[in-house]
Amino acid sequence: MPRPTSVTALEDLDAHGLRVSDDMTVEVALAVMASARVEHLTVCDGDDQSTALITLVRLALLRDSSSYTDRIRLRDVKDGIPVPTASVP
């Protein structure tokens, strides 16, 4: 049975998971990950070159932090916006 294609994410033929544009917001990336049931995304620049691997855990930690806004894009996350680490009790 053929699988439907997505406009926002393309399956990487090299088995690196879903490839998404670095201008995607964190909220959209989390929705794509939930829909595709994947734990990470391969982030690509405007030339469709892989630039980072972003995990679900990292995005979830960022979303739950006090520094989060709905304007943060994946390029911001990979370029160094501090993502808090989970504290261990």
C-alpha positions as a printed NumPy array, in Angstrom:
array([[ 0.   ,  0.   ,  0.   ],
       [ 1.523,  3.393, -0.925],
       [ 2.299,  5.797,  1.885],
       [ 1.024,  9.377,  1.706],
       [ 3.681, 12.04 ,  1.237],
       [ 4.089, 15.043,  3.482],
       [ 4.545, 18.611,  2.369],
       [ 6.607, 19.548,  5.45 ],
       [ 8.884, 16.552,  5.774],
       [10.503, 14.184,  3.343],
       [11.689, 10.727,  4.204],
       [15.449, 10.554,  3.869],
       [16.392,  7.767,  1.505],
       [19.653,  7.227,  3.399],
       [17.696,  6.017,  6.467],
       [18.389,  9.135,  8.519],
       [14.73 ,  9.655,  9.332],
       [12.563, 12.579,  8.363],
       [14.225, 15.597,  6.785],
       [12.761, 18.999,  7.593],
       [13.651, 22.597,  6.86 ],
       [15.508, 24.564,  9.514],
       [12.871, 27.322,  9.338],
       [10.249, 24.985, 10.846],
       [ 9.06 , 26.043, 14.297],
       [ 9.528, 23.799, 17.311],
       [ 5.746, 23.37 , 17.638],
       [ 5.384, 22.188, 14.055],
       [ 8.42 , 19.907, 14.434],
       [ 6.881, 18.321, 17.528],
       [ 3.615, 17.777, 15.648],
       [ 5.468, 16.198, 12.706],
       [ 7.375, 13.922, 15.082],
       [ 4.199, 12.858, 16.873],
       [ 2.407, 12.206, 13.601],
       [ 5.307, 10.23 , 12.139],
       [ 6.07 ,  8.525, 15.474],
       [ 9.781,  9.301, 15.242],
       [12.301, 10.227, 17.933],
       [14.432, 12.601, 15.837],
       [14.451, 14.795, 12.739],
       [17.247, 15.571, 10.308],
       [17.348, 19.358,  9.937],
       [18.304, 20.764,  6.523],
       [19.308, 24.24 ,  5.375],
       [17.997, 26.135,  2.355],
       [20.224, 24.042,  0.068],
       [18.704, 20.822,  1.467],
       [21.99 , 19.935,  3.173],
       [21.742, 18.122,  6.504],
       [22.89 , 20.45 ,  9.274],
       [21.708, 18.839, 12.508],
       [19.862, 16.003, 14.14 ],
       [17.225, 17.198, 16.607],
       [15.693, 14.789, 19.096],
       [12.196, 14.698, 20.509],
       [13.614, 14.848, 24.034],
       [15.568, 18.031, 23.28 ],
       [12.548, 19.762, 21.735],
       [10.265, 18.671, 24.578],
       [12.724, 20.026, 27.163],
       [12.923, 23.312, 25.289],
       [ 9.141, 23.595, 24.968],
       [ 8.749, 23.057, 28.713],
       [11.443, 25.593, 29.658],
       [10.924, 29.202, 30.672],
       [12.998, 30.376, 27.677],
       [10.554, 28.885, 25.159],
       [ 8.496, 30.981, 22.759],
       [ 6.415, 29.809, 19.819],
       [ 8.736, 31.719, 17.471],
       [11.77 , 29.493, 18.01 ],
       [12.762, 27.701, 14.839],
       [14.854, 24.575, 14.444],
       [17.792, 26.639, 13.127],
       [17.775, 28.502, 16.456],
       [17.874, 25.262, 18.436],
       [20.754, 23.814, 16.449],
       [22.628, 27.13 , 16.574],
       [22.779, 27.174, 20.32 ],
       [19.69 , 28.398, 22.135],
       [20.313, 26.908, 25.549],
       [18.183, 23.876, 26.172],
       [17.808, 23.105, 29.874],
       [18.917, 19.747, 31.125],
       [16.525, 17.604, 33.077],
       [17.28 , 17.64 , 36.768],
       [17.651, 14.322, 38.476],
       [16.018, 14.143, 41.924]])
